[in-house]
Structures are given as structure tokens and as C-alpha cells.
Coordinates of C-alpha atoms in Angstrom, one line a residue:
M19 CA -57.4 31.5 0.3
N20 CA -54.8 29.9 -1.9
K21 CA -54.4 32.6 -4.6
K22 CA -52.4 30.1 -6.7
I23 CA -55.1 27.6 -6.8
I24 CA -57.7 30.0 -7.4
L25 CA -55.3 31.3 -10.5
Y26 CA -55.6 27.7 -12.0
C27 CA -59.1 27.2 -11.6
V28 CA -60.4 30.4 -13.3
G29 CA -57.5 30.1 -15.9
F30 CA -59.0 26.5 -16.8
A31 CA -62.1 28.0 -17.3
A32 CA -60.9 30.6 -19.8
F33 CA -59.0 27.8 -21.3
F34 CA -61.9 26.0 -22.2
G35 CA -62.9 28.9 -24.6
P36 CA -60.4 28.6 -27.3
L37 CA -60.2 24.7 -26.8
T38 CA -63.8 24.4 -27.6
Q39 CA -63.5 26.8 -30.2
T40 CA -61.0 24.4 -32.3
I41 CA -61.0 21.0 -30.7
Y42 CA -63.2 19.3 -33.4
T43 CA -61.7 21.0 -36.6
P44 CA -59.7 18.0 -37.6
I45 CA -62.7 16.1 -38.1
L46 CA -65.1 18.6 -39.8
P47 CA -65.3 16.4 -43.0
E48 CA -66.4 13.6 -40.7
I49 CA -68.9 15.5 -39.6
Q50 CA -70.1 17.0 -42.8
H51 CA -70.1 13.2 -44.2
Q52 CA -72.1 12.1 -41.2
F53 CA -75.0 14.8 -41.4
Q54 CA -74.9 14.8 -45.5
T55 CA -74.5 18.7 -45.2
S56 CA -72.5 21.5 -46.8
G57 CA -68.9 22.5 -46.1
F58 CA -70.3 25.9 -45.6
I59 CA -72.7 24.6 -42.8
V60 CA -70.1 22.7 -41.0
N61 CA -67.9 25.4 -41.0
L62 CA -70.8 27.5 -39.7
T63 CA -70.7 25.6 -36.4
I64 CA -67.1 27.4 -35.9
S65 CA -68.3 30.7 -36.7
I66 CA -71.4 30.7 -34.9
F67 CA -69.2 29.8 -31.5
T68 CA -66.8 32.6 -32.3
F69 CA -69.8 35.2 -32.9
V70 CA -71.6 34.3 -29.7
L71 CA -68.4 34.1 -28.0
A72 CA -67.7 37.8 -28.8
M73 CA -71.0 39.0 -28.3
M74 CA -71.2 37.5 -24.7
Q75 CA -68.2 39.5 -23.8
M76 CA -70.2 42.5 -23.8
V77 CA -72.9 41.0 -21.6
Y78 CA -70.9 39.1 -18.9
G79 CA -68.5 42.0 -18.4
P80 CA -71.2 44.4 -16.4
L81 CA -72.9 41.7 -15.1
T82 CA -69.7 40.1 -13.5
D83 CA -69.1 43.9 -12.1
K84 CA -72.6 44.0 -10.9
I85 CA -73.5 40.6 -9.6
G86 CA -70.2 39.1 -8.8
R87 CA -67.4 36.8 -10.3
R88 CA -68.4 33.4 -8.6
R89 CA -72.3 33.9 -9.2
I90 CA -71.7 34.6 -12.9
L91 CA -69.2 31.9 -13.5
L92 CA -70.8 29.0 -12.2
P93 CA -74.2 29.2 -13.7
A94 CA -72.1 29.8 -17.1
I95 CA -70.1 26.6 -16.4
L96 CA -73.3 24.6 -16.0
L97 CA -75.0 26.2 -19.2
Y98 CA -71.8 25.1 -21.2
I99 CA -71.9 21.4 -19.6
A100 CA -75.5 21.2 -20.6
A101 CA -74.6 22.5 -24.3
S102 CA -71.8 20.3 -24.7
A103 CA -74.0 17.2 -23.9
G104 CA -76.7 18.4 -26.1
A105 CA -74.1 18.6 -28.9
A106 CA -73.2 15.0 -28.5
L107 CA -76.8 14.0 -28.8
S108 CA -77.5 16.3 -31.6
P109 CA -79.8 14.2 -34.3
S110 CA -79.0 17.1 -37.1
I111 CA -76.6 19.6 -37.9
W112 CA -79.1 22.1 -36.9
G113 CA -79.1 20.9 -33.6
L114 CA -75.3 21.0 -33.5
L115 CA -75.6 24.4 -34.4
F116 CA -77.7 25.4 -31.8
F117 CA -75.8 23.6 -29.1
R118 CA -72.7 25.2 -30.3
A119 CA -74.1 28.7 -30.0
V120 CA -75.3 27.8 -26.4
Q121 CA -71.9 26.2 -25.5
A122 CA -70.4 29.8 -26.4
A123 CA -72.9 31.6 -24.4
G124 CA -71.8 29.7 -21.2
I125 CA -68.0 29.4 -21.6
A126 CA -67.8 32.9 -22.7
A127 CA -67.8 33.8 -19.1
G128 CA -64.5 32.1 -18.4
S129 CA -62.3 34.7 -19.9
V130 CA -64.0 37.6 -18.3
V131 CA -64.3 36.3 -14.9
A132 CA -60.7 34.7 -14.9
T133 CA -59.1 38.0 -15.7
T134 CA -61.3 40.0 -13.2
V135 CA -60.5 37.6 -10.4
I136 CA -56.9 38.0 -11.0
G137 CA -57.1 41.7 -10.8
D138 CA -59.1 41.2 -7.4
I139 CA -56.6 39.1 -5.8
F140 CA -53.1 39.9 -7.2
E141 CA -51.4 43.4 -6.8
G142 CA -47.7 44.5 -7.7
K143 CA -45.4 42.3 -9.6
S144 CA -47.4 39.1 -8.6
L145 CA -50.2 40.5 -10.9
G146 CA -48.1 40.5 -13.7
R147 CA -46.9 37.1 -13.3
S148 CA -50.5 35.9 -12.7
M149 CA -51.6 37.5 -15.9
G150 CA -48.8 35.6 -17.5
T151 CA -49.6 32.1 -16.2
F152 CA -53.5 33.0 -17.3
Q153 CA -52.4 33.9 -20.8
T154 CA -50.1 31.0 -21.1
L155 CA -53.0 28.6 -20.3
V156 CA -55.6 30.6 -22.7
T157 CA -52.9 30.3 -25.7
L158 CA -52.7 26.6 -25.0
G159 CA -56.3 26.1 -25.8
P160 CA -56.1 26.7 -29.5
V161 CA -52.9 24.5 -29.6
A162 CA -54.3 21.6 -27.6
G163 CA -57.8 21.6 -29.0
P164 CA -57.1 20.1 -32.6
V165 CA -54.6 17.8 -31.1
V166 CA -57.2 16.2 -28.6
G167 CA -59.9 16.6 -31.0
G168 CA -58.4 14.8 -33.8
F169 CA -57.4 12.1 -31.2
V170 CA -60.6 11.4 -29.4
G171 CA -62.5 12.0 -32.7
G172 CA -60.4 9.2 -34.6
Y173 CA -61.5 6.8 -32.2
T174 CA -65.0 7.8 -31.0
G175 CA -66.4 10.1 -33.5
Y176 CA -67.7 13.9 -33.2
Q177 CA -69.8 12.8 -30.2
G178 CA -66.9 11.4 -28.2
V179 CA -65.4 14.8 -28.6
F180 CA -68.3 16.4 -26.7
W181 CA -68.8 13.8 -24.3
V182 CA -65.1 14.6 -23.3
L183 CA -65.9 18.5 -23.0
T184 CA -69.0 17.5 -20.9
G185 CA -67.0 15.5 -18.5
T186 CA -64.0 18.2 -18.0
G187 CA -66.8 20.6 -17.8
L188 CA -68.1 18.7 -15.2
L189 CA -64.8 18.8 -13.0
M190 CA -64.3 22.1 -13.7
F191 CA -67.4 23.2 -12.3
L192 CA -67.0 21.2 -9.1
A193 CA -63.3 22.6 -9.0
N194 CA -64.8 26.2 -9.0
V195 CA -67.5 25.3 -6.6
K196 CA -65.3 24.2 -4.0
L197 CA -62.2 26.6 -4.6
L198 CA -63.5 29.7 -6.0
P199 CA -64.7 32.4 -3.7
E200 CA -66.3 35.6 -4.1
T201 CA -63.6 38.0 -4.9
K202 CA -66.0 41.1 -6.0
P203 CA -64.6 44.2 -3.9
E204 CA -67.2 45.6 -1.3
G205 CA -68.9 48.9 -2.5
P206 CA -72.0 50.6 -3.6
Q207 CA -74.2 48.3 -5.8
R208 CA -73.8 49.0 -9.3
K209 CA -77.0 49.7 -11.4
G210 CA -78.2 47.8 -14.6
F211 CA -76.7 48.0 -18.0
S212 CA -75.5 51.3 -19.4
F213 CA -74.0 52.0 -22.9
S214 CA -71.9 54.3 -21.2
D215 CA -70.0 51.4 -19.1
F216 CA -68.5 50.4 -22.7
T217 CA -67.7 53.9 -23.7
I218 CA -65.8 54.7 -20.4
V219 CA -63.6 52.2 -21.2
L220 CA -62.7 53.5 -24.7
K221 CA -62.5 57.0 -23.6
H222 CA -59.7 56.2 -21.0
R223 CA -56.3 56.7 -22.8
T224 CA -54.9 53.5 -21.6
G225 CA -58.3 51.7 -22.3
L226 CA -58.5 52.9 -25.6
A227 CA -54.7 52.0 -26.6
V228 CA -54.9 48.7 -25.3
V229 CA -58.1 47.7 -27.0
L230 CA -56.8 49.1 -30.3
L231 CA -53.7 47.1 -29.9
G232 CA -55.4 43.9 -29.1
F233 CA -57.7 44.3 -32.2
I234 CA -54.9 44.9 -34.7
Q235 CA -52.7 42.0 -33.0
Y236 CA -55.6 39.6 -33.7
Y237 CA -56.4 41.0 -37.2
S238 CA -52.8 40.4 -38.1
F239 CA -52.5 37.3 -36.5
Y240 CA -55.6 35.5 -38.3
N241 CA -54.2 37.1 -41.4
F242 CA -51.1 34.4 -41.1
L243 CA -53.6 31.5 -40.1
V244 CA -56.0 32.0 -43.0
F245 CA -53.6 33.3 -46.0
L246 CA -50.1 31.5 -45.0
P247 CA -51.3 28.0 -45.9
N248 CA -52.0 29.3 -49.6
L249 CA -48.3 31.0 -49.6
L250 CA -46.6 27.8 -48.4
A251 CA -48.2 25.7 -51.1
S252 CA -47.3 28.3 -53.8
F253 CA -44.0 29.1 -53.0
Y254 CA -42.6 25.8 -51.6
G255 CA -45.4 23.3 -52.5
L256 CA -46.1 21.9 -49.0
S257 CA -48.4 19.2 -48.3
A258 CA -51.2 19.8 -45.5
S259 CA -49.0 18.0 -42.8
Q260 CA -46.0 20.0 -43.8
K261 CA -47.8 23.3 -43.5
G262 CA -49.1 22.3 -40.0
L263 CA -45.3 21.7 -38.9
V264 CA -44.6 25.3 -40.3
F265 CA -47.2 26.5 -38.1
L266 CA -45.7 24.6 -35.0
P267 CA -42.9 27.0 -33.8
M268 CA -45.5 30.0 -34.1
S269 CA -47.9 28.2 -31.9
M270 CA -44.9 27.2 -29.4
F271 CA -43.4 30.6 -29.3
L272 CA -46.9 32.2 -28.7
V273 CA -47.0 30.1 -25.5
I274 CA -43.4 30.7 -24.4
G275 CA -43.9 34.5 -24.9
S276 CA -47.5 34.4 -22.9
F277 CA -45.6 32.6 -20.0
A278 CA -42.3 35.0 -20.1
G279 CA -44.3 38.3 -20.6
G280 CA -45.9 38.2 -17.3
R281 CA -42.5 38.1 -15.7
L282 CA -40.6 40.4 -17.9
Q283 CA -42.9 43.4 -17.5
E284 CA -42.0 43.9 -14.0
R285 CA -38.6 44.7 -14.9
G286 CA -39.5 48.4 -16.2
N287 CA -42.4 50.3 -17.9
A288 CA -45.1 48.0 -18.6
R289 CA -46.4 50.7 -21.3
T290 CA -43.2 50.8 -22.8
F291 CA -42.8 47.2 -22.9
L292 CA -46.1 46.7 -24.8
I293 CA -44.9 49.3 -27.2
I294 CA -41.7 47.3 -27.9
T295 CA -43.3 44.1 -28.3
S296 CA -45.7 45.6 -30.7
S297 CA -43.4 47.4 -32.7
L298 CA -41.4 44.0 -33.2
N299 CA -44.8 42.5 -34.3
V300 CA -44.8 45.1 -36.9
L301 CA -41.2 44.4 -37.7
A302 CA -41.8 40.6 -38.1
T303 CA -44.9 41.3 -40.6
V304 CA -42.6 43.6 -42.7
L305 CA -39.9 41.0 -42.9
F306 CA -42.2 38.2 -43.7
V307 CA -43.7 40.1 -46.6
I308 CA -40.2 40.9 -48.0
L309 CA -38.4 37.6 -47.4
S310 CA -40.9 34.8 -47.2
P311 CA -40.7 34.1 -51.0
L312 CA -36.9 33.7 -50.4
S313 CA -36.1 31.2 -47.9
L314 CA -38.6 28.7 -45.7
P315 CA -36.5 29.0 -42.7
V316 CA -36.7 32.8 -42.8
L317 CA -40.2 32.7 -43.0
I318 CA -40.6 30.3 -40.1
F319 CA -38.3 32.8 -38.4
S320 CA -40.4 35.8 -39.0
I321 CA -43.6 34.2 -37.9
S322 CA -42.3 32.7 -35.0
L323 CA -41.1 36.3 -34.0
F324 CA -44.5 37.6 -34.4
G325 CA -45.8 34.7 -32.4
L326 CA -43.2 35.2 -29.6
C327 CA -43.7 39.1 -29.4
L328 CA -47.9 38.6 -29.5
G329 CA -47.3 36.2 -26.5
L330 CA -45.1 38.6 -24.7
S331 CA -47.7 41.4 -25.1
L332 CA -50.8 39.7 -23.9
P333 CA -50.3 39.6 -20.1
V334 CA -49.0 43.2 -20.4
Q335 CA -52.4 44.4 -22.0
T336 CA -54.7 42.6 -19.4
T337 CA -52.4 43.9 -16.3
L338 CA -52.8 47.2 -17.8
L339 CA -56.6 47.1 -17.8
A340 CA -56.6 45.3 -14.5
R341 CA -54.7 48.2 -12.9
A342 CA -56.6 51.2 -14.7
F343 CA -60.1 50.0 -14.1
T344 CA -60.5 48.6 -10.5
Q345 CA -64.3 49.5 -10.1
N346 CA -65.3 48.2 -13.7
R347 CA -62.6 45.7 -14.4
A348 CA -64.9 42.9 -16.0
T349 CA -66.6 45.4 -18.2
A350 CA -63.1 46.5 -19.3
I351 CA -61.8 43.2 -20.0
G352 CA -65.2 42.4 -21.8
V353 CA -64.7 45.1 -24.2
Y354 CA -61.2 44.3 -24.6
N355 CA -62.0 40.7 -25.5
F356 CA -65.0 41.8 -27.8
F357 CA -62.6 43.7 -30.0
R358 CA -60.3 41.0 -29.8
Y359 CA -62.6 38.9 -31.1
L360 CA -63.8 41.6 -33.7
G361 CA -60.1 41.5 -35.2
M362 CA -60.3 37.8 -35.6
A363 CA -63.2 37.9 -37.5
A364 CA -61.9 41.1 -39.8
G365 CA -58.6 39.8 -40.6
P366 CA -59.6 37.1 -42.9
I367 CA -62.5 39.3 -44.4
V368 CA -60.5 42.4 -45.0
G369 CA -57.6 40.4 -46.0
S370 CA -59.4 38.6 -48.5
V371 CA -59.8 41.6 -50.5
F372 CA -56.4 42.6 -50.6
Y373 CA -55.2 38.8 -51.1
Q374 CA -56.7 39.0 -54.4
L375 CA -54.1 41.9 -55.5
G376 CA -51.3 39.3 -54.7
D377 CA -47.8 40.1 -53.6
R378 CA -48.9 39.7 -49.9
I379 CA -50.6 43.0 -50.0
E380 CA -52.8 41.6 -47.2
F381 CA -49.9 41.4 -44.8
L382 CA -48.3 44.7 -45.9
F383 CA -51.7 46.4 -45.2
A384 CA -51.9 44.6 -41.8
A385 CA -48.6 45.7 -41.0
F386 CA -49.5 49.5 -41.8
L387 CA -52.4 49.2 -39.7
F388 CA -50.3 47.9 -37.1
A389 CA -47.9 50.4 -37.1
A390 CA -50.6 53.3 -37.0
A391 CA -51.8 51.7 -34.1
V392 CA -48.7 51.5 -32.2
I393 CA -47.9 55.2 -32.9
F394 CA -51.5 55.9 -31.7
A395 CA -50.9 53.8 -28.3
R396 CA -47.6 55.1 -27.8
R397 CA -49.1 58.9 -28.1
Q398 CA -52.1 57.8 -25.6
F399 CA -49.6 56.2 -23.0
L400 CA -47.3 59.4 -22.9
K401 CA -50.2 61.6 -22.4
T402 CA -51.1 59.3 -19.5
E403 CA -47.7 59.5 -18.0
H404 CA -47.6 63.3 -18.4
F405 CA -51.1 63.7 -16.6
Q406 CA -49.7 61.1 -13.7
V407 CA -46.7 63.3 -13.1
N408 CA -48.3 66.6 -13.1

């Protein structure tokens, strides 16, 4: 069993989730024109994908713990391939909406199974490093998606984008068929679904702390993604292309941080490292609130710091969960992913209320919630360490 090859096989399965989520965003206007529909309906093809992706985390988690990793991932990838082909052949916007939901239902297994498999086959320092590599692949998804989609869609239309996903999905399936063994530990067979499967994760101090931090990190991150473009236009009069360039350093540092976080966490206490990086996220948000109207370079620095610290913390979170939940690892990852996606959805919704007040209140409120979450998580970690000592 070549562990590194397995890492990249399951890592690319997880990579396809955020890639598919964002891949055709550059050509949304063309899709709207082709189907002669409203902007709301076209944007719904993105929203419905995210919603199903979130909900299926809670389904695949317990199923992966009960049935096995390989037995869940392979059928799920086949479902994704079929849905991608269906989306390419859709004769109407409603068909596209349906197949986007099915696409999400299939590829949602990628993140749950990948993180679980990594926890199964790696231990010690190699676990943290492998989680860093995994998170790097995942964070590359939303970065690469619009680039690939814009290039392919510009030449072939939206159908070409989905045919590319169909073909690459097939390659992903064949690779996992040949190279992915079943890594589920031997032990007593778990029973069916139970609500207690999820509450166990949230009752665990480490589980609750990591889930809460994951939620608030993505709540804050999506505040930047949604509200920053308006501020850039208001403060500095930037064009659409210039706004995209401002986001580039943040995305780059997110990827760099994800890779480095898996290696840096092994040099000390992982919980302490997570608290430090999360605290720096709060600092970066506060710096943004105070200094963003004064200087564009300072604004870019603050959001780049946020991206770096977010990236640094991601492999630490999944490593802590993999170590804390050895018997129900996939369920724990499913709950964690669900709340992360919930944060993605809540950020723009709640932030819109505060955005109307002006003065970057939406970011200030996010910083307040983030600081409260960090304080709470630190207390949970201290209680856990005290319990382990005694």
C-alpha cells in the first residue's frame, strides 16, 4: 500500500468538490443568455450545489463509518460522473438545476472519505503533514475552478465545462478503483443512523471547539468574498478585473498556509497552534476594518494575513478531529464540514444586515464573533489538557 499515492487519489476526489462548485462562475451570464432565464435562477445553480453539498456531509459521515470508505466513494464518484454528463446535455435550466444537485450529492463524499482515509493510514507527524497536503489540494479547487471554467467555457460554452468534469471524473474513478484499498479499521459493525452520532461530536470538547472555529472562519471568509468587491469600488474605484487581482494574494496565501500548516503543527502543541492562528485571523479582520479606507496595500496585507492564517489552521483542525475520533472519524468530519458550509451560507446572509449600516460593521461583527469563538475554544482545549494530565 503506497500511502502517498492513496493520499493524492482521495485528495483529488475532495478537490473536485470546490472545483465543481465554482468552475463555471465566469460564464454565468452566457448561461443566463442561452437559457433565457433570470440571474436569480442561474445563481441558484451555485446555491443548490452548495446546499446539497452541505447536507450530504451528514449522510456520508455515518455511512462511511458503517459501510466503509471505498464502498461509499466509488458509487458516489459514478453518481457525480453521470450527473456531470447530464448537466452537459441539459435542454433547460431546470434540467441543469437538477443535475447540479445530483452532482453535489455525488462529490460530497470526497471530502468526508478523503479526510477519514488519511486518518486511517497516517499517524504521528505524518498525519499532520498529510492533512496539510490534503488541505492544499482542497483550497486549490476554488482557485483553479474559475480559471479552468473561464478558459474552457470561452471556447466550448458551458457544455464543454461539464464534459471536462465528466472526463476527469472518470479518470478519478478509475484511479480510485485501482489504487484505493478499504481502510476501515476492523471492529464491531456499527448500527444504523442515530442522532446521537452527531451529538457525540458536539459534546466532545475538542470536537465542539474545532467545529465552532471552522464555522466562524468560513463565516468571516465569505464576508470578505461577498462584501469586499463593493468596498474596493467605493474606496478605490477599482474595475472588475482589478478587484480580481486584489483577491489573488489572499488566495495564494490560503494555499501556502494550508501546505505549511501541516508541517508547522508538528513542532509544538497543535491546539495552541490553532488558537494562535485563529487569533491572528481576528487581528487581520480588525486591521481590515480600521485601515482598509486608508491604503490599498494595507488592505491587501490584512486580507492576505487572513488567508494565510486560515490556511495554516485548516490541516490542524482535521488532524485534531482525526485523532480525537478514531471510531467515528467520518461522522466527525461530516459534522465539521456541514458547519463549515453553514458558515459559508450564514456569512453573506447575516453580513447583509450589518452591511446596510455602513462603516464595515459586518466585518467588525465577524471579528467579535471570531474573538468569542477563539476564547471559547481555548477554554475547551485547556479543560481537555487538564483532563488528560489528571
